[in-house]
XYZ file of C-alpha atoms in Angstrom:
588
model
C 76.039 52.758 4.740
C 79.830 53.669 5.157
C 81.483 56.259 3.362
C 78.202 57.967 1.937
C 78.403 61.794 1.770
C 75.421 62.963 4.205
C 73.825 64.565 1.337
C 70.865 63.153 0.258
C 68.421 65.401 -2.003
C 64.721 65.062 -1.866
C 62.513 67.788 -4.374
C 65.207 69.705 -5.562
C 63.767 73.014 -4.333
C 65.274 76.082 -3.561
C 63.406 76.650 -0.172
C 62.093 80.929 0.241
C 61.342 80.860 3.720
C 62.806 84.373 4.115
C 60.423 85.547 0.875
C 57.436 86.920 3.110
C 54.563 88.739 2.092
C 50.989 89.127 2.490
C 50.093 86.099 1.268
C 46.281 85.200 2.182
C 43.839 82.705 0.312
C 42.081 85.278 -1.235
C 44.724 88.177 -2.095
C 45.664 89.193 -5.590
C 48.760 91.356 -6.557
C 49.196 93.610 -9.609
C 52.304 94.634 -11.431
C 52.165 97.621 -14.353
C 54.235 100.042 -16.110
C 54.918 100.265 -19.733
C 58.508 99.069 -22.051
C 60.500 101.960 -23.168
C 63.426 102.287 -25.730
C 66.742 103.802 -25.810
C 65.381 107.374 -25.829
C 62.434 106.477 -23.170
C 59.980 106.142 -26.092
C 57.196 103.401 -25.654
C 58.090 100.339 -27.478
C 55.226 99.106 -29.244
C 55.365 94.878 -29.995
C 57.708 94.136 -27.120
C 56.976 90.441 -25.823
C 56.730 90.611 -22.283
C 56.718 87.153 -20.030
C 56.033 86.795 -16.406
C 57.803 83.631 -14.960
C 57.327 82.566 -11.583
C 60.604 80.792 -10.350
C 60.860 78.643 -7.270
C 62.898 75.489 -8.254
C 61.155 74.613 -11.552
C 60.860 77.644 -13.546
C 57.642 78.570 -15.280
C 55.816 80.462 -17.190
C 53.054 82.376 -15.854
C 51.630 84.595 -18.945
C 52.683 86.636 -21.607
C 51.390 89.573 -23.471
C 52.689 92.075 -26.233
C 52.640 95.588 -25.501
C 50.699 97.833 -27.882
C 51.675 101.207 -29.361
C 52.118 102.521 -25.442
C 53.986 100.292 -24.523
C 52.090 99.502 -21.515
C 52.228 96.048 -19.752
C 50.105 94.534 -17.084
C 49.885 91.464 -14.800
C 47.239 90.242 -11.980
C 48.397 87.070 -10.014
C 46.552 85.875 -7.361
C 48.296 84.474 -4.061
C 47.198 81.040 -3.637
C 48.525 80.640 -7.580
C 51.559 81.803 -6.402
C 52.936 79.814 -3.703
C 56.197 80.359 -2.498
C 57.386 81.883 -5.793
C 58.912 85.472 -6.530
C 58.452 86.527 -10.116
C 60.718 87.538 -13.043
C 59.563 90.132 -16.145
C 61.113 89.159 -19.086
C 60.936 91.272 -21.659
C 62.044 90.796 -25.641
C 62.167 92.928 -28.474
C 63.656 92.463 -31.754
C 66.718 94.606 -32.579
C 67.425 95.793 -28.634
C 68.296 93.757 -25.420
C 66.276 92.191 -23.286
C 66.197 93.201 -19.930
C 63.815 91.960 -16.989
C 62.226 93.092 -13.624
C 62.169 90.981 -10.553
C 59.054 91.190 -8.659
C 59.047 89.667 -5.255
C 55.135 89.865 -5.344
C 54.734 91.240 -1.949
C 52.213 94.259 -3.092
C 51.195 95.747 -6.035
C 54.127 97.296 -8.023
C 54.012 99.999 -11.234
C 57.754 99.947 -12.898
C 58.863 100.674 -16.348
C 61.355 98.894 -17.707
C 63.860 100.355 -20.078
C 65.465 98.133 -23.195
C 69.174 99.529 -24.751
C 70.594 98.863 -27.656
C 72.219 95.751 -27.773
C 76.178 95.214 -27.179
C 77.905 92.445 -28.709
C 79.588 89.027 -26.623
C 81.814 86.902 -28.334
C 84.543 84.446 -28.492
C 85.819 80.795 -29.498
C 86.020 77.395 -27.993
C 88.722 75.337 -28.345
C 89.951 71.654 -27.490
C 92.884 71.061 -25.107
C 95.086 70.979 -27.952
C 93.898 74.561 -29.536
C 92.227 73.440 -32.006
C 88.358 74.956 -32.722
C 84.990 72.959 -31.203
C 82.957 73.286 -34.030
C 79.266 72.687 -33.022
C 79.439 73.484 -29.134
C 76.240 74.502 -27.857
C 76.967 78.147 -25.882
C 74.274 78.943 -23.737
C 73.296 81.655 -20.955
C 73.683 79.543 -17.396
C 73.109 82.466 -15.241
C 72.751 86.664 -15.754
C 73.332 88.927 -12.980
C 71.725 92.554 -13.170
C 72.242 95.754 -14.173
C 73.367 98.211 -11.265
C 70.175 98.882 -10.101
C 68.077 96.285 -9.646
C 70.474 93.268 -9.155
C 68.076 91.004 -11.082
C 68.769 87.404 -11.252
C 67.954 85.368 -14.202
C 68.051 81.867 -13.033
C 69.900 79.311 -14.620
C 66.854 77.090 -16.561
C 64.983 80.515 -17.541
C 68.563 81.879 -18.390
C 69.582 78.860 -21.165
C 66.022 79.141 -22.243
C 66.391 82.757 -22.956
C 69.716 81.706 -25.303
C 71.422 79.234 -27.248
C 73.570 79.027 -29.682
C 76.285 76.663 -31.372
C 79.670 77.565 -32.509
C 80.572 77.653 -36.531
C 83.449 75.712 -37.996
C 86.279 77.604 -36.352
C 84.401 77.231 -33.133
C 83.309 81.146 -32.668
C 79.936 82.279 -31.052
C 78.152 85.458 -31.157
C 75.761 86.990 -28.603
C 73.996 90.082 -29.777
C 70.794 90.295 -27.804
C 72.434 91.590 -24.464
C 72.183 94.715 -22.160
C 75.939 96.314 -21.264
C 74.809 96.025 -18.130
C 74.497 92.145 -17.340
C 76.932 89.869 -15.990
C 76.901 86.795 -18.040
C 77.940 82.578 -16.834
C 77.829 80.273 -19.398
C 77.016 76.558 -19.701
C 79.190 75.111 -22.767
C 78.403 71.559 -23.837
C 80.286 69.219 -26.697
C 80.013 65.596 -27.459
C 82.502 64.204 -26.005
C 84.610 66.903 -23.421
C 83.535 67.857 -20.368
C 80.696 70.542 -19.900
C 81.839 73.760 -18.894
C 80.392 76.298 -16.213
C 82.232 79.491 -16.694
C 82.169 80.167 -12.984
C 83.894 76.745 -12.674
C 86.370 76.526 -14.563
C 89.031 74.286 -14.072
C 92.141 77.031 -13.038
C 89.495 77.943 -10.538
C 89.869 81.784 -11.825
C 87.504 84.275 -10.772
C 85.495 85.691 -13.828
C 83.305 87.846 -15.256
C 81.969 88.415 -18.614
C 79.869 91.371 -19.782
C 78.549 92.855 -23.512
C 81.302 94.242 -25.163
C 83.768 91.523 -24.462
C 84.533 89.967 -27.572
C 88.075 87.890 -26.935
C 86.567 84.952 -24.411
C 88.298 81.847 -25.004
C 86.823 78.520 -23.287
C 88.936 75.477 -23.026
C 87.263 71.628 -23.355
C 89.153 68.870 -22.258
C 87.761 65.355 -22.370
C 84.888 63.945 -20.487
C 84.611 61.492 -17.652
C 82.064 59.163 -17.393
C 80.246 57.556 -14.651
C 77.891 53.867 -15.342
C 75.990 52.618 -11.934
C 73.092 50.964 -10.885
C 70.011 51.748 -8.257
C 68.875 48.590 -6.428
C 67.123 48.030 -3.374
C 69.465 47.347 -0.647
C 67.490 44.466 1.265
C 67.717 41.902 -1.626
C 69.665 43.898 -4.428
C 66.725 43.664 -7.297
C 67.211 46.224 -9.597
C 65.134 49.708 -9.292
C 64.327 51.201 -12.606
C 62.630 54.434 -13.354
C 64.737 56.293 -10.836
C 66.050 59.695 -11.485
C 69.712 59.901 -10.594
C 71.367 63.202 -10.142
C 74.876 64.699 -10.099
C 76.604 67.423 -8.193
C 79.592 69.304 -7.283
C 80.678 68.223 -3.700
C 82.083 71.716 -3.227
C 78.574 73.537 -3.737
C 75.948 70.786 -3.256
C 74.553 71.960 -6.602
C 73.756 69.853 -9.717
C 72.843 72.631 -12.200
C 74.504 72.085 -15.702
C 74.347 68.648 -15.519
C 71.024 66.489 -17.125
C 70.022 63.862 -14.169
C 69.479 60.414 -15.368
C 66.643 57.372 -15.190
C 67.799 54.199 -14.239
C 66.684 51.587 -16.938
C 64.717 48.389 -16.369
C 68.067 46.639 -15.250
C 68.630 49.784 -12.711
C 71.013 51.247 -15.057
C 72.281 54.429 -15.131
C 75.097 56.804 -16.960
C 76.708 59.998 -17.002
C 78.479 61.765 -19.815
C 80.182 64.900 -20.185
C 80.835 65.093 -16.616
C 84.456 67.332 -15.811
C 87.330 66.158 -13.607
C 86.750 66.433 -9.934
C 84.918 65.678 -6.921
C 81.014 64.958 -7.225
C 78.035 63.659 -5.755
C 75.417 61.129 -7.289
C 71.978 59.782 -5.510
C 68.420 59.596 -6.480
C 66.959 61.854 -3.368
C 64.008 60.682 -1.199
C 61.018 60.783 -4.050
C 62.234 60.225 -7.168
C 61.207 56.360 -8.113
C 57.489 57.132 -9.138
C 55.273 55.593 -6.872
C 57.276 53.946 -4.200
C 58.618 54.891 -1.741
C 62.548 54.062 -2.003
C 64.617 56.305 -0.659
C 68.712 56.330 -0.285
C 71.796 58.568 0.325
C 74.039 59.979 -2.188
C 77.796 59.158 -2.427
C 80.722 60.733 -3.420
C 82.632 60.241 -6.730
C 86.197 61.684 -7.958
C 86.025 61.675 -11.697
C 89.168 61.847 -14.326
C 89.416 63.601 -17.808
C 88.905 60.867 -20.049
C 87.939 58.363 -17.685
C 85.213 56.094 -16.811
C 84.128 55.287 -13.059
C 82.226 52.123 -13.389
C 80.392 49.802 -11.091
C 78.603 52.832 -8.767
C 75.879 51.377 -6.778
C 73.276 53.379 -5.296
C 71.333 51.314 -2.569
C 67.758 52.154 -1.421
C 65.802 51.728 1.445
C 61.972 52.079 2.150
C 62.836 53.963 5.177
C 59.927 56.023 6.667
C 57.994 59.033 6.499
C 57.213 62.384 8.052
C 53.998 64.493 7.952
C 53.746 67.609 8.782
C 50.970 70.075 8.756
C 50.745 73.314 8.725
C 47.834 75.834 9.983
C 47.552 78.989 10.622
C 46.038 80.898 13.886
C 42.529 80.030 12.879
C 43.486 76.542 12.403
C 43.145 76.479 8.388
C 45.070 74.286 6.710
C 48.107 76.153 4.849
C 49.579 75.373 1.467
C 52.517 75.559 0.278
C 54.382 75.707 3.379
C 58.336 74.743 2.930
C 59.592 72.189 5.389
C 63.139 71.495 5.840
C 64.335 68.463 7.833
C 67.849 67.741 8.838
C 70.099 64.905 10.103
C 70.239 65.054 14.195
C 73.809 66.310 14.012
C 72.919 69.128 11.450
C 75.931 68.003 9.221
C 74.229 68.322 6.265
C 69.865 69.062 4.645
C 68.488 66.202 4.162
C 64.859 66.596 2.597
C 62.404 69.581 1.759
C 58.882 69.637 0.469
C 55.694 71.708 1.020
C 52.549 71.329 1.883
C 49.411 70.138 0.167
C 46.072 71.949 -0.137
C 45.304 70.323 2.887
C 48.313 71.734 4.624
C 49.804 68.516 4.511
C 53.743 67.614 3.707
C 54.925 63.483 3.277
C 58.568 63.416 3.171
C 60.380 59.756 2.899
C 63.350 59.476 4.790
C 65.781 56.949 5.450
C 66.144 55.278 8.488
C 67.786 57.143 11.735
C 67.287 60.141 13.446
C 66.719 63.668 12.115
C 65.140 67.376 13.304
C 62.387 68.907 12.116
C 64.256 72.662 11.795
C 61.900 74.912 9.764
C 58.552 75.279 8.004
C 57.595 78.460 6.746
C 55.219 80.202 3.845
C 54.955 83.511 1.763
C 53.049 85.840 3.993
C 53.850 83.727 7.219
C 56.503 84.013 10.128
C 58.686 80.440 9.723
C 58.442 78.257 12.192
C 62.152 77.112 13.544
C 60.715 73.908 15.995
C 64.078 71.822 16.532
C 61.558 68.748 16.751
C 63.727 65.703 17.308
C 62.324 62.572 15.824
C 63.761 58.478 14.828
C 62.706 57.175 11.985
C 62.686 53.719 11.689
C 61.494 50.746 8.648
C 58.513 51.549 7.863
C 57.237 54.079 10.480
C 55.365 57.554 10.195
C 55.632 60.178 12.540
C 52.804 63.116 12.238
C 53.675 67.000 13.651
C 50.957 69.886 13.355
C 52.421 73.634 13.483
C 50.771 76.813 13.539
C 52.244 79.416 11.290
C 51.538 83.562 12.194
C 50.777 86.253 9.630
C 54.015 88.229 9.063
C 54.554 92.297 10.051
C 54.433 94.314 7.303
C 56.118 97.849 6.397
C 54.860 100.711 3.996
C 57.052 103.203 3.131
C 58.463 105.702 0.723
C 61.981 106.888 -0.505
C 62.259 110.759 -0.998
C 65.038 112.886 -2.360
C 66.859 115.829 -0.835
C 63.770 118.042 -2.263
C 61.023 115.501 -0.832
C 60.328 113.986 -4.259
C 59.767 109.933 -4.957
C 62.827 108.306 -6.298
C 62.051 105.043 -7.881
C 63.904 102.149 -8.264
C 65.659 102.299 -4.727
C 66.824 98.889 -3.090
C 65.303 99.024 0.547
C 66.858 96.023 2.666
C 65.416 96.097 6.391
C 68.189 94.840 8.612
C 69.184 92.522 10.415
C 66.215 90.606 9.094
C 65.953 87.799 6.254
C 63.608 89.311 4.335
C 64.400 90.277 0.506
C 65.354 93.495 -0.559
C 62.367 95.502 -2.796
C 62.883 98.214 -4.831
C 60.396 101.308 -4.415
C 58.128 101.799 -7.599
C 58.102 104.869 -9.867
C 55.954 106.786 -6.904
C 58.762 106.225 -4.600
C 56.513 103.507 -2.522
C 58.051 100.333 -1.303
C 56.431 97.143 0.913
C 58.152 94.805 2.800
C 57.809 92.476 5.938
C 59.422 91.654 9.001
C 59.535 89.005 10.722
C 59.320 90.763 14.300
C 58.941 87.957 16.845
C 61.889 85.886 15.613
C 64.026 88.769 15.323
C 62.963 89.673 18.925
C 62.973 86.468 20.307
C 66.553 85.255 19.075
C 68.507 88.620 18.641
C 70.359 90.631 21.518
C 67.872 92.727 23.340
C 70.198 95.910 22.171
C 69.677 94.819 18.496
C 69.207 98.402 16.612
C 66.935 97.499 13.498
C 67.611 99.816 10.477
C 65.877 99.937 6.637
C 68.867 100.954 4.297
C 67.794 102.262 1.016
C 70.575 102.331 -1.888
C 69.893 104.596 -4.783
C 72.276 102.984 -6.816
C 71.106 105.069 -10.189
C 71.582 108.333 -8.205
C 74.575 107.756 -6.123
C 72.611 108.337 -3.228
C 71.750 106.635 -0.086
C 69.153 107.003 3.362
C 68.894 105.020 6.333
C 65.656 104.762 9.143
C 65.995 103.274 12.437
C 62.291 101.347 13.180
C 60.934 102.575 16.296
C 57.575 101.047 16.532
C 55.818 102.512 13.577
C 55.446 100.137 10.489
C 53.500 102.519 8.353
C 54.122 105.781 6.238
C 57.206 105.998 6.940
C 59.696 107.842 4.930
C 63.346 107.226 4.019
C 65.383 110.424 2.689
C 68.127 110.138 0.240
C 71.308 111.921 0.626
C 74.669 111.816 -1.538
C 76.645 108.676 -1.250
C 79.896 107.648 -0.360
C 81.829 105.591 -3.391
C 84.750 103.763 -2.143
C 87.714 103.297 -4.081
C 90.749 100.974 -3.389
C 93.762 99.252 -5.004
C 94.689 95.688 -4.109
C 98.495 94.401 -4.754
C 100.458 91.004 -4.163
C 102.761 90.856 -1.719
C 105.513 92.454 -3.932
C 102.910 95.908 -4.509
C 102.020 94.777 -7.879
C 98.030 95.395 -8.758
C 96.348 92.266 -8.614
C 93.433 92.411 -11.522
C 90.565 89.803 -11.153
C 90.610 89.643 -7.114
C 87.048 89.167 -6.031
C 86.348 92.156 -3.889
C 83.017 92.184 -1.273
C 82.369 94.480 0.886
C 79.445 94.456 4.063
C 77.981 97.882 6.298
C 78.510 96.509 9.866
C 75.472 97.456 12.188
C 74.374 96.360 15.859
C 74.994 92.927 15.786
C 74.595 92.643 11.699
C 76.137 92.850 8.560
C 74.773 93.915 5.334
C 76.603 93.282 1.939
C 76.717 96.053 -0.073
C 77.440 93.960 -3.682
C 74.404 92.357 -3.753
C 74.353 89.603 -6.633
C 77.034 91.235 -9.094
C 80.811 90.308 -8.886
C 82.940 93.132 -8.194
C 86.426 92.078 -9.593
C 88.955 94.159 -9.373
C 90.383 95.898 -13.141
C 93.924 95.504 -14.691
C 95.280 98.035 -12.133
C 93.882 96.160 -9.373
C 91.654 99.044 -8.886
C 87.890 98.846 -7.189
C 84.833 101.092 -6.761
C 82.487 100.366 -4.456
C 79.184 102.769 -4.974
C 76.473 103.746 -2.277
C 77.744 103.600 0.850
C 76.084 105.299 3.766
C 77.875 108.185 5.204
C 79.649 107.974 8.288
C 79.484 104.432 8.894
C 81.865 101.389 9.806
C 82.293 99.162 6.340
C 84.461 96.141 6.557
C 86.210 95.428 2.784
C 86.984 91.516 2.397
C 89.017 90.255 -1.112
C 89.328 86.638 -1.957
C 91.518 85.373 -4.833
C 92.737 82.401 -5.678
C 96.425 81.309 -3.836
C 96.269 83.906 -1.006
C 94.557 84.213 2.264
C 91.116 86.052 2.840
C 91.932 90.049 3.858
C 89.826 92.053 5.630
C 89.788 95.695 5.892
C 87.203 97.769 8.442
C 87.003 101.353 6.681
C 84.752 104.291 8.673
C 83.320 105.937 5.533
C 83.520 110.279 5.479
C 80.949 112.114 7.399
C 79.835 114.120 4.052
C 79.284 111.322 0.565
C 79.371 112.606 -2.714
C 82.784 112.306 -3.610
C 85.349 109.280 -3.711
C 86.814 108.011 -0.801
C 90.091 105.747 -1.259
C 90.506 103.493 0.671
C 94.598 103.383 -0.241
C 96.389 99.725 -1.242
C 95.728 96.537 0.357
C 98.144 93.712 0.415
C 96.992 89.849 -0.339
C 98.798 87.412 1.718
C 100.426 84.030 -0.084
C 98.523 81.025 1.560
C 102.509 79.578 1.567
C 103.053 82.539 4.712
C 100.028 81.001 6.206
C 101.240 80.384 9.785
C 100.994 76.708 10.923
């Protein structure tokens, strides 16, 4: 099929393979603490929600605290799957605030609600004048300085909504100071809006307090197309068409659609640019048509008419996963790829009876990983064809993963809760020790050993981000009690200027801790922009240790900086200016 982008989407999941924990049949995992107010009182009648979020967002259960303020949640593993979970917690009159919990052991945390800050602005047409009616909602929050917590983007437009008045103004007033805020604005008739999107491309960030944020809607394109089987061109209704940027492979913001009984299909509200559109590899219920997407450059105020998305019965993989025993695992993810690895082509998991049936398209594709909560993944590089009609069958087996107990200590030997412990260079999540200093992660040892350099030095970093503190602990066999001890941090500071030494405000600054063979990124999930002075601070940094400082913007070329951080932290430690580069000096 010429010209088709070699992106074709099956499940729409956002595949955890690097999310391991103990994870058995029979395991259950506890999380406790109690909701506290502005002055650490216990807020009695806070609504507390646990989601569990792995592609599809849902909700778990909820519970309203009592006069203590206490909360508490049992989950057991096989409910769980692959998923991580998110405490949500609401409370009339103060912010809501949440607590990821990767579910990896039991965890006690309190979590803290402020008063609420104010967010607000106006949205406006192309030609100034107020959108009256615009729905504003929440399409992503980033954390608060300690915990990085991610709201995703369904849970996060659940959580909020609004529409603009007459003069097209909104008002948030249910917000922590501390969250970074994307929104999702939507209008009959213009184009949707993703604030970290937007159409000049500008780096952005909005927080509580801001109350001047202007959003621009210009008109909408439109796409009309229809799904039909390729070998004789009938019409396939019932299948649910999606959209995408081409630049990020993602479709969030935009509603997917279901062909009608002609094989119909429409977009509205889509903005100018390039995008993808394809129905995936499962979704026309109960068949098994499957197709490629294809690429689509879309005007303001334009329609692109006469799209056809063709779709073959193709073939279909199963694979099963088991563990050392030889049980059946579920939930497994399984990612397959096109032979050349341009581009992911289909995931799913497995059944109850370990099982995974992914469609595919005819032609020839790798089995690359399949992996599970609690499990090491298993990276096989199986090379198969598919062809009309075929079904190929692989059985893996699937090892328990290594786990590490710990605890973070301060100067004096006392807990310190709330520290992010990241073990590197390994793709496991960061945790966060609970309020007795005790943290639990795993490790994925064999792969590590197996494809890293022999010399590979393997480190846990812990980041007291709340203290301005930090601790590092080379692993030397031991994967149990050990003990990580804080010392002051180093905060570096830095001013970035154009090429004619003016400050450059809204430059996206990151910033990684260079080990043996790895690199760790010392943001996490915020965006660190720099201010009107084009000044940055970047908190936590390990003593005596090689950094390297990277800033992107818009119009000039990536810099790099490596930095070797003080001996002794505690204080500042500027960096001094650093210079963008136009991408017109660019050398040819």
């Amino acid at each position: 099929m010429s010209g088709h982008v070699r992106i074709a989407i099956q499940l729409w999941i956002s595949f955890m393979v690097t999310t391991c924990a103990l994870a058995g049949q029979g395991e259950q995992f506890t999380a406790q603490g109690a909701v506290l107010g502005p002055n650490g009182e216990p807020v009695n009648g806070a609504i507390v929600s646990l989601y569990l979020t792995y592609g599809n967002d849902r909700l778990y259960e909820q519970l309203t605290t009592n006069q203590d303020g206490k909360y508490k949640f049992v989950v057991r593993a096989q409910e769980v799957g692959n998923s991580y979970g998110l405490i949500v917690v609401q409370k009339d009159a103060l912010a809501w605030n949440c607590r990821r919990w990767l579910m990896l052991d039991d965890s006690v945390a309190d979590i803290s609600l402020d008063r609420p800050k104010e967010l607000a602005g106006v949205v406006v047409n192309d030609k100034g004048h107020p959108v009256a009616g615009a729905n504003v909602s929440l399409h992503s929050v980033r954390s608060s300085s300690v915990r990085a917590n991610y709201v995703p983007k369904h849970l996060a437009k659940e959580l909020f909504s609004t529409e603009t008045d007459s003069q097209g103004r909104f008002r948030v007033m249910t917000l922590s100071v501390d969250w970074q805020i994307d929104f999702l604005i939507e209008a009959p008739g213009y184009a949707t809006i993703q604030s970290e999107y937007l159409p000049d491309s500008r780096y952005t960030v909005y927080t509580p307090g801001q109350t001047d944020i202007r959003f621009i809607l210009r008109p909408e394109a439109r796409i009309h197309g229809t799904v039909v089987r390729d070998s004789d061109g009938q019409p396939l209704p019932g299948a649910e068409v999606r959209i995408g940027r081409t630049r990020t492979g993602v479709a969030y913001g935009f509603d997917s659609a279901i062909s009608d009984q002609t094989g119909k299909f429409s977009f509205r509200g889509i903005p100018e640019g390039d995008f993808w559109v394809g129905t995936g590899t499962s979704h026309v219920p109960d068949t098994d048509w499957v197709g490629w997407s294809i690429p689509i450059r879309t005007q303001a105020g334009e329609t692109t008419s006469g799209v056809k998305l063709e779709l073959t019965q193709g073939g279909v993989l199963e694979v099963k996963a088991v563990d050392s025993l030889g049980a059946p695992l579920e939930g497994a993810g399984v990612t397959v790829f096109t032979r050349d690895g341009s581009s992911g082509l289909a995931q799913g998991s497995t059944d109850g009876e370990g099982l995974c049936r992914i469609h595919v398209p005819t032609g020839a594709y790798k089995l690359i990983e399949v992996g599970k909560r609690g499990y090491h993944a298993c990276e096989p590089h199986i090379f198969f064809d598919i062809a009309q009609g075929q079904a190929i069958r692989r059985e893996l087996t699937l090892t328990k993963a290594d786990r590490i107990d710990g605890i973070v200590v301060d100067e004096a030997g006392e807990p310190v809760s709330d520290v992010r412990v990241v073990l590197m260079p390994s793709p496991t999540d960061a945790v966060f020790s609970d309020k007795h200093g005790r943290f639990t992660t795993t490790w994925i040892k064999r792969y590590d050993e197996q494809n890293r350099p022999d010399d590979t030095v393997y480190e846990l970093i812990a980041m007291d981000l709340k203290g301005g503190r930090a601790g590092a602990m080379k692993m030397q066999g031991e994967m149990e009690g050990l003990r990580i001890g804080l010392k002051p941090a180093v905060t570096m500071t830095g001013t970035i200027v154009d090429s004619e030494g003016k400050p450059r405000e809204g430059a996206m600054v990151s910033s990684w801790l260079r080990g043996d063979h790895w690199g760790m990124n010392l943001i996490a999930s915020k965006r660190l922009l720099t201010d009107h002075s084009g000044r940055f601070a970047i908190r936590c940094v390990l003593p005596d240790r090689t950094c390297e400082i990277n800033i992107n913007t818009h119009g000039t070329k990536q810099v790099k900086k490596s930095i070797r951080t003080p001996v002794h932290g505690g204080k500042p430690f500027d960096v001094g200016r650093i210079e963008l580069v136009s991408e017109a000096d660019t050398d040819n």
